[in-house]
Amino acid sequence: QVVGGKVKKPGKRGRKPAKIDLKAKLERSRQSARECRARKKLRYQYLEELVSSRERAICALREELEMYKQWCMAMDQGKIPSEIKALLTGEEQGKAQQSSTKLAKAGKTEANSSNP
């Protein structure tokens, strides 16, 4: 057969496959399938763990949201929840402790810089 001025031989193109032992080829195929199934199993386990951790986070956030809703309802009725009072007094105490800690650190720094 002549195509474009070149003589073309009939048959398959490319390299001829080497004589591969059929049993070895089947075993490689089986091993590859086993590894693929193992990877798939690990991937599904990872995804299931990810889903369950996200579901737990969602539940925690819903509980927190419900708590804030109850606080808002109580404040609308003119009541200040004890948790908010505790948070406010805790913040005030925390600020006082931070300022005293800063003063103490500043005093130590000045004392260290004045000593040769």
Short mmCIF file of N, CA, C and O in Angstrom, two decimals:
data_model
loop_
_atom_site.label_atom_id
_atom_site.label_comp_id
_atom_site.label_asym_id
_atom_site.label_seq_id
_atom_site.Cartn_x
_atom_site.Cartn_y
_atom_site.Cartn_z
N GLN A 1 0.84 -1.18 0.00
CA GLN A 1 0.00 0.00 0.00
C GLN A 1 0.89 1.24 0.00
O GLN A 1 1.82 1.33 0.79
N VAL A 2 0.60 2.20 -0.85
CA VAL A 2 1.41 3.40 -0.96
C VAL A 2 0.60 4.57 -0.43
O VAL A 2 -0.50 4.85 -0.89
N VAL A 3 1.17 5.26 0.59
CA VAL A 3 0.50 6.41 1.17
C VAL A 3 1.51 7.54 1.23
O VAL A 3 2.54 7.41 1.91
N GLY A 4 1.24 8.63 0.54
CA GLY A 4 2.13 9.79 0.56
C GLY A 4 3.51 9.47 0.03
O GLY A 4 4.51 9.99 0.53
N GLY A 5 3.63 8.58 -0.93
CA GLY A 5 4.91 8.24 -1.52
C GLY A 5 5.71 7.23 -0.72
O GLY A 5 6.83 6.89 -1.07
N LYS A 6 5.17 6.76 0.38
CA LYS A 6 5.88 5.77 1.21
C LYS A 6 5.13 4.45 1.17
O LYS A 6 3.91 4.41 1.12
N VAL A 7 5.89 3.40 1.22
CA VAL A 7 5.27 2.08 1.23
C VAL A 7 4.94 1.74 2.67
O VAL A 7 5.78 1.81 3.56
N LYS A 8 3.69 1.39 2.90
CA LYS A 8 3.24 1.10 4.25
C LYS A 8 2.94 -0.38 4.37
O LYS A 8 2.22 -0.95 3.54
N LYS A 9 3.47 -0.97 5.42
CA LYS A 9 3.24 -2.39 5.65
C LYS A 9 1.96 -2.56 6.47
O LYS A 9 1.71 -1.81 7.40
N PRO A 10 1.17 -3.54 6.13
CA PRO A 10 -0.05 -3.77 6.91
C PRO A 10 0.28 -4.32 8.29
O PRO A 10 1.32 -4.95 8.49
N GLY A 11 -0.57 -4.05 9.25
CA GLY A 11 -0.35 -4.58 10.60
C GLY A 11 -0.41 -3.49 11.65
O GLY A 11 -0.75 -2.34 11.38
N LYS A 12 -0.03 -3.84 12.87
CA LYS A 12 -0.08 -2.90 13.97
C LYS A 12 1.12 -1.97 13.96
O LYS A 12 2.19 -2.35 13.50
N ARG A 13 0.91 -0.77 14.49
CA ARG A 13 2.01 0.18 14.58
C ARG A 13 2.68 0.06 15.94
O ARG A 13 2.12 -0.46 16.89
N GLY A 14 3.90 0.59 16.06
CA GLY A 14 4.59 0.61 17.34
C GLY A 14 5.38 -0.65 17.60
O GLY A 14 5.47 -1.54 16.78
N ARG A 15 5.94 -0.66 18.83
CA ARG A 15 6.75 -1.83 19.18
C ARG A 15 5.88 -3.04 19.41
O ARG A 15 4.75 -2.93 19.89
N LYS A 16 6.43 -4.17 19.11
CA LYS A 16 5.71 -5.40 19.39
C LYS A 16 5.89 -5.71 20.88
O LYS A 16 6.98 -5.55 21.42
N PRO A 17 4.82 -6.13 21.54
CA PRO A 17 4.96 -6.43 22.97
C PRO A 17 5.90 -7.61 23.19
O PRO A 17 5.91 -8.57 22.41
N ALA A 18 6.68 -7.46 24.24
CA ALA A 18 7.60 -8.55 24.59
C ALA A 18 6.78 -9.72 25.11
O ALA A 18 5.66 -9.57 25.59
N LYS A 19 7.36 -10.88 25.03
CA LYS A 19 6.68 -12.07 25.51
C LYS A 19 6.66 -12.02 27.04
O LYS A 19 7.65 -12.32 27.70
N ILE A 20 5.52 -11.57 27.61
CA ILE A 20 5.39 -11.46 29.07
C ILE A 20 4.70 -12.72 29.56
O ILE A 20 3.70 -13.17 28.99
N ASP A 21 5.25 -13.23 30.62
CA ASP A 21 4.65 -14.42 31.22
C ASP A 21 3.24 -14.08 31.67
O ASP A 21 3.02 -13.12 32.41
N LEU A 22 2.28 -14.82 31.24
CA LEU A 22 0.88 -14.54 31.53
C LEU A 22 0.60 -14.62 33.03
O LEU A 22 -0.14 -13.78 33.57
N LYS A 23 1.22 -15.58 33.70
CA LYS A 23 0.99 -15.71 35.14
C LYS A 23 1.53 -14.50 35.90
O LYS A 23 0.89 -13.99 36.81
N ALA A 24 2.69 -14.03 35.51
CA ALA A 24 3.28 -12.86 36.17
C ALA A 24 2.40 -11.63 35.92
O ALA A 24 2.19 -10.81 36.83
N LYS A 25 1.88 -11.51 34.72
CA LYS A 25 1.02 -10.37 34.38
C LYS A 25 -0.26 -10.41 35.22
O LYS A 25 -0.70 -9.38 35.75
N LEU A 26 -0.86 -11.59 35.34
CA LEU A 26 -2.07 -11.73 36.15
C LEU A 26 -1.79 -11.42 37.62
O LEU A 26 -2.59 -10.77 38.30
N GLU A 27 -0.64 -11.86 38.11
CA GLU A 27 -0.30 -11.60 39.52
C GLU A 27 -0.09 -10.11 39.76
O GLU A 27 -0.52 -9.57 40.79
N ARG A 28 0.58 -9.42 38.82
CA ARG A 28 0.76 -7.98 38.95
C ARG A 28 -0.59 -7.26 38.95
O ARG A 28 -0.82 -6.32 39.71
N SER A 29 -1.49 -7.73 38.12
CA SER A 29 -2.82 -7.14 38.05
C SER A 29 -3.58 -7.34 39.36
O SER A 29 -4.23 -6.42 39.87
N ARG A 30 -3.46 -8.55 39.91
CA ARG A 30 -4.12 -8.82 41.20
C ARG A 30 -3.55 -7.94 42.30
O ARG A 30 -4.28 -7.41 43.14
N GLN A 31 -2.21 -7.82 42.33
CA GLN A 31 -1.54 -7.01 43.35
C GLN A 31 -1.97 -5.55 43.22
O GLN A 31 -2.25 -4.88 44.21
N SER A 32 -2.03 -5.07 42.00
CA SER A 32 -2.46 -3.70 41.76
C SER A 32 -3.90 -3.49 42.25
O SER A 32 -4.22 -2.47 42.86
N ALA A 33 -4.76 -4.45 42.01
CA ALA A 33 -6.16 -4.36 42.45
C ALA A 33 -6.23 -4.36 43.98
O ALA A 33 -7.02 -3.60 44.57
N ARG A 34 -5.40 -5.21 44.64
CA ARG A 34 -5.38 -5.24 46.10
C ARG A 34 -4.97 -3.88 46.66
O ARG A 34 -5.57 -3.36 47.60
N GLU A 35 -3.91 -3.30 46.06
CA GLU A 35 -3.43 -1.99 46.54
C GLU A 35 -4.47 -0.91 46.30
O GLU A 35 -4.68 -0.05 47.15
N CYS A 36 -5.15 -0.98 45.19
CA CYS A 36 -6.20 -0.01 44.89
C CYS A 36 -7.33 -0.10 45.91
O CYS A 36 -7.82 0.92 46.40
N ARG A 37 -7.73 -1.32 46.24
CA ARG A 37 -8.80 -1.49 47.24
C ARG A 37 -8.35 -0.99 48.60
O ARG A 37 -9.14 -0.38 49.34
N ALA A 38 -7.09 -1.24 48.96
CA ALA A 38 -6.58 -0.77 50.25
C ALA A 38 -6.56 0.77 50.30
O ALA A 38 -6.96 1.36 51.31
N ARG A 39 -6.13 1.41 49.21
CA ARG A 39 -6.13 2.88 49.16
C ARG A 39 -7.55 3.42 49.26
O ARG A 39 -7.81 4.40 49.96
N LYS A 40 -8.47 2.76 48.59
CA LYS A 40 -9.87 3.19 48.61
C LYS A 40 -10.43 3.07 50.03
O LYS A 40 -11.13 3.97 50.51
N LYS A 41 -10.09 1.98 50.70
CA LYS A 41 -10.57 1.77 52.07
C LYS A 41 -10.03 2.85 52.99
O LYS A 41 -10.78 3.42 53.81
N LEU A 42 -8.74 3.17 52.87
CA LEU A 42 -8.15 4.22 53.70
C LEU A 42 -8.78 5.58 53.40
O LEU A 42 -9.03 6.37 54.32
N ARG A 43 -9.02 5.85 52.14
CA ARG A 43 -9.63 7.12 51.76
C ARG A 43 -11.03 7.25 52.37
O ARG A 43 -11.39 8.29 52.91
N TYR A 44 -11.81 6.17 52.33
CA TYR A 44 -13.15 6.21 52.90
C TYR A 44 -13.09 6.36 54.42
O TYR A 44 -13.91 7.07 55.01
N GLN A 45 -12.14 5.69 55.08
CA GLN A 45 -11.99 5.84 56.53
C GLN A 45 -11.68 7.29 56.88
O GLN A 45 -12.25 7.85 57.81
N TYR A 46 -10.75 7.88 56.13
CA TYR A 46 -10.38 9.27 56.38
C TYR A 46 -11.59 10.18 56.21
O TYR A 46 -11.85 11.06 57.03
N LEU A 47 -12.35 9.98 55.14
CA LEU A 47 -13.52 10.82 54.89
C LEU A 47 -14.58 10.64 55.97
O LEU A 47 -15.22 11.61 56.39
N GLU A 48 -14.78 9.40 56.44
CA GLU A 48 -15.76 9.16 57.50
C GLU A 48 -15.34 9.85 58.79
O GLU A 48 -16.17 10.44 59.48
N GLU A 49 -14.04 9.80 59.12
CA GLU A 49 -13.56 10.49 60.32
C GLU A 49 -13.74 12.00 60.17
O GLU A 49 -14.12 12.69 61.12
N LEU A 50 -13.48 12.51 58.98
CA LEU A 50 -13.64 13.94 58.73
C LEU A 50 -15.09 14.35 58.90
O LEU A 50 -15.39 15.36 59.54
N VAL A 51 -16.01 13.56 58.36
CA VAL A 51 -17.43 13.86 58.47
C VAL A 51 -17.86 13.83 59.93
O VAL A 51 -18.58 14.73 60.41
N SER A 52 -17.43 12.83 60.67
CA SER A 52 -17.85 12.73 62.07
C SER A 52 -17.29 13.89 62.90
O SER A 52 -17.99 14.43 63.77
N SER A 53 -16.04 14.31 62.62
CA SER A 53 -15.50 15.43 63.38
C SER A 53 -16.24 16.72 63.04
O SER A 53 -16.52 17.54 63.93
N ARG A 54 -16.62 16.89 61.78
CA ARG A 54 -17.39 18.08 61.40
C ARG A 54 -18.77 18.05 62.02
O ARG A 54 -19.31 19.08 62.44
N GLU A 55 -19.38 16.86 62.10
CA GLU A 55 -20.71 16.75 62.73
C GLU A 55 -20.63 17.11 64.21
O GLU A 55 -21.52 17.78 64.74
N ARG A 56 -19.56 16.66 64.89
CA ARG A 56 -19.39 17.03 66.30
C ARG A 56 -19.23 18.53 66.46
O ARG A 56 -19.80 19.14 67.37
N ALA A 57 -18.46 19.14 65.56
CA ALA A 57 -18.27 20.59 65.62
C ALA A 57 -19.59 21.32 65.39
O ALA A 57 -19.89 22.31 66.07
N ILE A 58 -20.40 20.82 64.47
CA ILE A 58 -21.71 21.43 64.20
C ILE A 58 -22.59 21.34 65.43
O ILE A 58 -23.26 22.31 65.81
N CYS A 59 -22.60 20.18 66.10
CA CYS A 59 -23.41 20.02 67.31
C CYS A 59 -22.96 20.99 68.40
O CYS A 59 -23.79 21.62 69.07
N ALA A 60 -21.66 21.12 68.57
CA ALA A 60 -21.14 22.04 69.59
C ALA A 60 -21.54 23.48 69.26
O ALA A 60 -21.95 24.24 70.16
N LEU A 61 -21.46 23.85 68.00
CA LEU A 61 -21.85 25.21 67.60
C LEU A 61 -23.35 25.45 67.78
O LEU A 61 -23.77 26.54 68.17
N ARG A 62 -24.15 24.43 67.50
CA ARG A 62 -25.59 24.57 67.70
C ARG A 62 -25.92 24.77 69.18
O ARG A 62 -26.78 25.58 69.53
N GLU A 63 -25.23 24.01 70.04
CA GLU A 63 -25.45 24.17 71.48
C GLU A 63 -25.05 25.58 71.93
O GLU A 63 -25.75 26.22 72.71
N GLU A 64 -23.92 26.05 71.42
CA GLU A 64 -23.47 27.40 71.77
C GLU A 64 -24.47 28.45 71.28
O GLU A 64 -24.80 29.39 72.00
N LEU A 65 -24.99 28.27 70.07
CA LEU A 65 -25.98 29.19 69.52
C LEU A 65 -27.24 29.20 70.38
O LEU A 65 -27.80 30.26 70.66
N GLU A 66 -27.68 28.03 70.79
CA GLU A 66 -28.87 27.93 71.63
C GLU A 66 -28.65 28.65 72.97
O GLU A 66 -29.54 29.35 73.46
N MET A 67 -27.45 28.50 73.52
CA MET A 67 -27.13 29.18 74.78
C MET A 67 -27.20 30.70 74.58
O MET A 67 -27.80 31.41 75.40
N TYR A 68 -26.64 31.20 73.48
CA TYR A 68 -26.68 32.64 73.22
C TYR A 68 -28.11 33.13 73.00
O TYR A 68 -28.46 34.23 73.41
N LYS A 69 -28.93 32.31 72.34
CA LYS A 69 -30.33 32.68 72.15
C LYS A 69 -31.04 32.83 73.49
O LYS A 69 -31.81 33.77 73.69
N GLN A 70 -30.77 31.89 74.40
CA GLN A 70 -31.40 31.95 75.71
C GLN A 70 -30.92 33.18 76.48
O GLN A 70 -31.71 33.84 77.17
N TRP A 71 -29.65 33.50 76.36
CA TRP A 71 -29.12 34.70 77.02
C TRP A 71 -29.82 35.94 76.48
O TRP A 71 -30.21 36.83 77.23
N CYS A 72 -29.98 36.01 75.16
CA CYS A 72 -30.63 37.18 74.55
C CYS A 72 -32.09 37.29 75.00
O CYS A 72 -32.57 38.39 75.29
N MET A 73 -32.79 36.15 75.07
CA MET A 73 -34.18 36.18 75.53
C MET A 73 -34.26 36.67 76.96
O MET A 73 -35.13 37.47 77.31
N ALA A 74 -33.33 36.21 77.80
CA ALA A 74 -33.32 36.64 79.20
C ALA A 74 -33.02 38.14 79.29
O ALA A 74 -33.65 38.86 80.07
N MET A 75 -32.09 38.62 78.47
CA MET A 75 -31.75 40.04 78.51
C MET A 75 -32.91 40.89 77.98
O MET A 75 -33.12 42.01 78.44
N ASP A 76 -33.68 40.36 77.01
CA ASP A 76 -34.85 41.07 76.52
C ASP A 76 -35.89 41.23 77.62
O ASP A 76 -36.66 42.20 77.62
N GLN A 77 -35.92 40.29 78.54
CA GLN A 77 -36.86 40.34 79.66
C GLN A 77 -36.31 41.16 80.82
O GLN A 77 -36.94 41.27 81.87
N GLY A 78 -35.12 41.72 80.65
CA GLY A 78 -34.54 42.58 81.68
C GLY A 78 -33.69 41.83 82.68
O GLY A 78 -33.26 42.40 83.69
N LYS A 79 -33.42 40.57 82.44
CA LYS A 79 -32.59 39.77 83.35
C LYS A 79 -31.20 39.64 82.74
O LYS A 79 -31.05 39.45 81.54
N ILE A 80 -30.20 39.70 83.60
CA ILE A 80 -28.83 39.48 83.14
C ILE A 80 -28.41 38.09 83.61
O ILE A 80 -28.35 37.84 84.81
N PRO A 81 -28.14 37.20 82.67
CA PRO A 81 -27.75 35.83 83.06
C PRO A 81 -26.47 35.84 83.91
O PRO A 81 -25.58 36.67 83.71
N SER A 82 -26.41 34.90 84.82
CA SER A 82 -25.25 34.83 85.72
C SER A 82 -23.97 34.54 84.95
O SER A 82 -22.89 34.98 85.35
N GLU A 83 -24.10 33.82 83.84
CA GLU A 83 -22.90 33.52 83.05
C GLU A 83 -22.28 34.79 82.49
O GLU A 83 -21.06 34.94 82.45
N ILE A 84 -23.14 35.73 82.05
CA ILE A 84 -22.63 36.98 81.51
C ILE A 84 -21.98 37.80 82.62
O ILE A 84 -20.92 38.40 82.42
N LYS A 85 -22.62 37.81 83.79
CA LYS A 85 -22.01 38.52 84.93
C LYS A 85 -20.64 37.95 85.24
O LYS A 85 -19.68 38.68 85.47
N ALA A 86 -20.55 36.61 85.21
CA ALA A 86 -19.27 35.96 85.51
C ALA A 86 -18.24 36.31 84.45
O ALA A 86 -17.07 36.57 84.76
N LEU A 87 -18.67 36.35 83.19
CA LEU A 87 -17.75 36.73 82.12
C LEU A 87 -17.25 38.15 82.30
O LEU A 87 -16.07 38.44 82.15
N LEU A 88 -18.18 39.06 82.63
CA LEU A 88 -17.80 40.46 82.79
C LEU A 88 -16.85 40.64 83.97
O LEU A 88 -15.85 41.35 83.87
N THR A 89 -17.16 40.02 85.10
CA THR A 89 -16.28 40.16 86.26
C THR A 89 -14.96 39.45 86.00
O THR A 89 -13.90 39.92 86.42
N GLY A 90 -15.00 38.35 85.25
CA GLY A 90 -13.77 37.64 84.90
C GLY A 90 -12.89 38.49 84.01
O GLY A 90 -11.67 38.52 84.14
N GLU A 91 -13.50 39.21 83.06
CA GLU A 91 -12.73 40.09 82.19
C GLU A 91 -12.11 41.23 82.97
O GLU A 91 -10.96 41.60 82.76
N GLU A 92 -12.88 41.78 83.91
CA GLU A 92 -12.34 42.88 84.72
C GLU A 92 -11.17 42.40 85.56
O GLU A 92 -10.15 43.07 85.67
N GLN A 93 -11.32 41.21 86.13
CA GLN A 93 -10.22 40.66 86.92
C GLN A 93 -9.02 40.36 86.03
O GLN A 93 -7.89 40.59 86.38
N GLY A 94 -9.31 39.83 84.83
CA GLY A 94 -8.24 39.52 83.88
C GLY A 94 -7.49 40.77 83.47
O GLY A 94 -6.26 40.78 83.38
N LYS A 95 -8.21 41.87 83.23
CA LYS A 95 -7.56 43.13 82.87
C LYS A 95 -6.70 43.64 84.01
O LYS A 95 -5.59 44.12 83.80
N ALA A 96 -7.22 43.53 85.24
CA ALA A 96 -6.44 43.98 86.39
C ALA A 96 -5.18 43.15 86.55
O ALA A 96 -4.09 43.67 86.81
N GLN A 97 -5.29 41.84 86.33
CA GLN A 97 -4.13 40.97 86.45
C GLN A 97 -3.13 41.27 85.33
O GLN A 97 -1.93 41.29 85.56
N GLN A 98 -3.62 41.52 84.13
CA GLN A 98 -2.72 41.83 83.02
C GLN A 98 -1.96 43.12 83.27
O GLN A 98 -0.77 43.21 83.04
N SER A 99 -2.67 44.13 83.76
CA SER A 99 -1.99 45.41 84.01
C SER A 99 -0.97 45.27 85.13
O SER A 99 0.12 45.83 85.06
N SER A 100 -1.30 44.52 86.18
CA SER A 100 -0.33 44.33 87.27
C SER A 100 0.86 43.51 86.79
O SER A 100 2.00 43.77 87.17
N THR A 101 0.62 42.54 85.91
CA THR A 101 1.71 41.75 85.35
C THR A 101 2.61 42.62 84.48
O THR A 101 3.84 42.51 84.55
N LYS A 102 2.01 43.49 83.68
CA LYS A 102 2.78 44.38 82.83
C LYS A 102 3.64 45.32 83.68
O LYS A 102 4.80 45.56 83.38
N LEU A 103 3.06 45.83 84.77
CA LEU A 103 3.82 46.72 85.66
C LEU A 103 4.98 45.98 86.29
O LEU A 103 6.09 46.51 86.41
N ALA A 104 4.74 44.76 86.72
CA ALA A 104 5.80 43.97 87.35
C ALA A 104 6.91 43.70 86.35
O ALA A 104 8.10 43.81 86.67
N LYS A 105 6.54 43.33 85.10
CA LYS A 105 7.56 43.08 84.08
C LYS A 105 8.35 44.34 83.77
O LYS A 105 9.56 44.31 83.60
N ALA A 106 7.65 45.48 83.71
CA ALA A 106 8.33 46.74 83.43
C ALA A 106 9.30 47.07 84.55
O ALA A 106 10.42 47.53 84.32
N GLY A 107 8.89 46.82 85.78
CA GLY A 107 9.77 47.07 86.93
C GLY A 107 11.00 46.18 86.88
O GLY A 107 12.12 46.62 87.15
N LYS A 108 10.82 44.92 86.50
CA LYS A 108 11.97 44.00 86.41
C LYS A 108 12.91 44.44 85.30
O LYS A 108 14.12 44.38 85.44
N THR A 109 12.35 44.87 84.18
CA THR A 109 13.17 45.30 83.05
C THR A 109 13.99 46.53 83.44
O THR A 109 15.18 46.61 83.14
N GLU A 110 13.34 47.49 84.13
CA GLU A 110 14.07 48.68 84.56
C GLU A 110 15.16 48.32 85.56
O GLU A 110 16.26 48.85 85.52
N ALA A 111 14.88 47.40 86.47
CA ALA A 111 15.86 47.00 87.48
C ALA A 111 17.04 46.31 86.81
O ALA A 111 18.20 46.52 87.16
N ASN A 112 16.76 45.46 85.80
CA ASN A 112 17.82 44.75 85.10
C ASN A 112 18.67 45.70 84.26
O ASN A 112 19.87 45.55 84.17
N SER A 113 18.06 46.72 83.68
CA SER A 113 18.81 47.64 82.84
C SER A 113 19.65 48.59 83.68
O SER A 113 20.70 49.05 83.24
N SER A 114 19.25 48.87 84.92
CA SER A 114 20.03 49.77 85.76
C SER A 114 21.21 49.06 86.40
O SER A 114 22.19 49.70 86.79
N ASN A 115 21.17 47.75 86.54
CA ASN A 115 22.28 46.99 87.11
C ASN A 115 23.30 46.71 86.03
O ASN A 115 22.99 46.10 85.02
N PRO A 116 24.59 47.11 86.23
CA PRO A 116 25.62 46.84 85.19
C PRO A 116 26.09 45.42 85.22
O PRO A 116 26.05 44.65 86.01
#
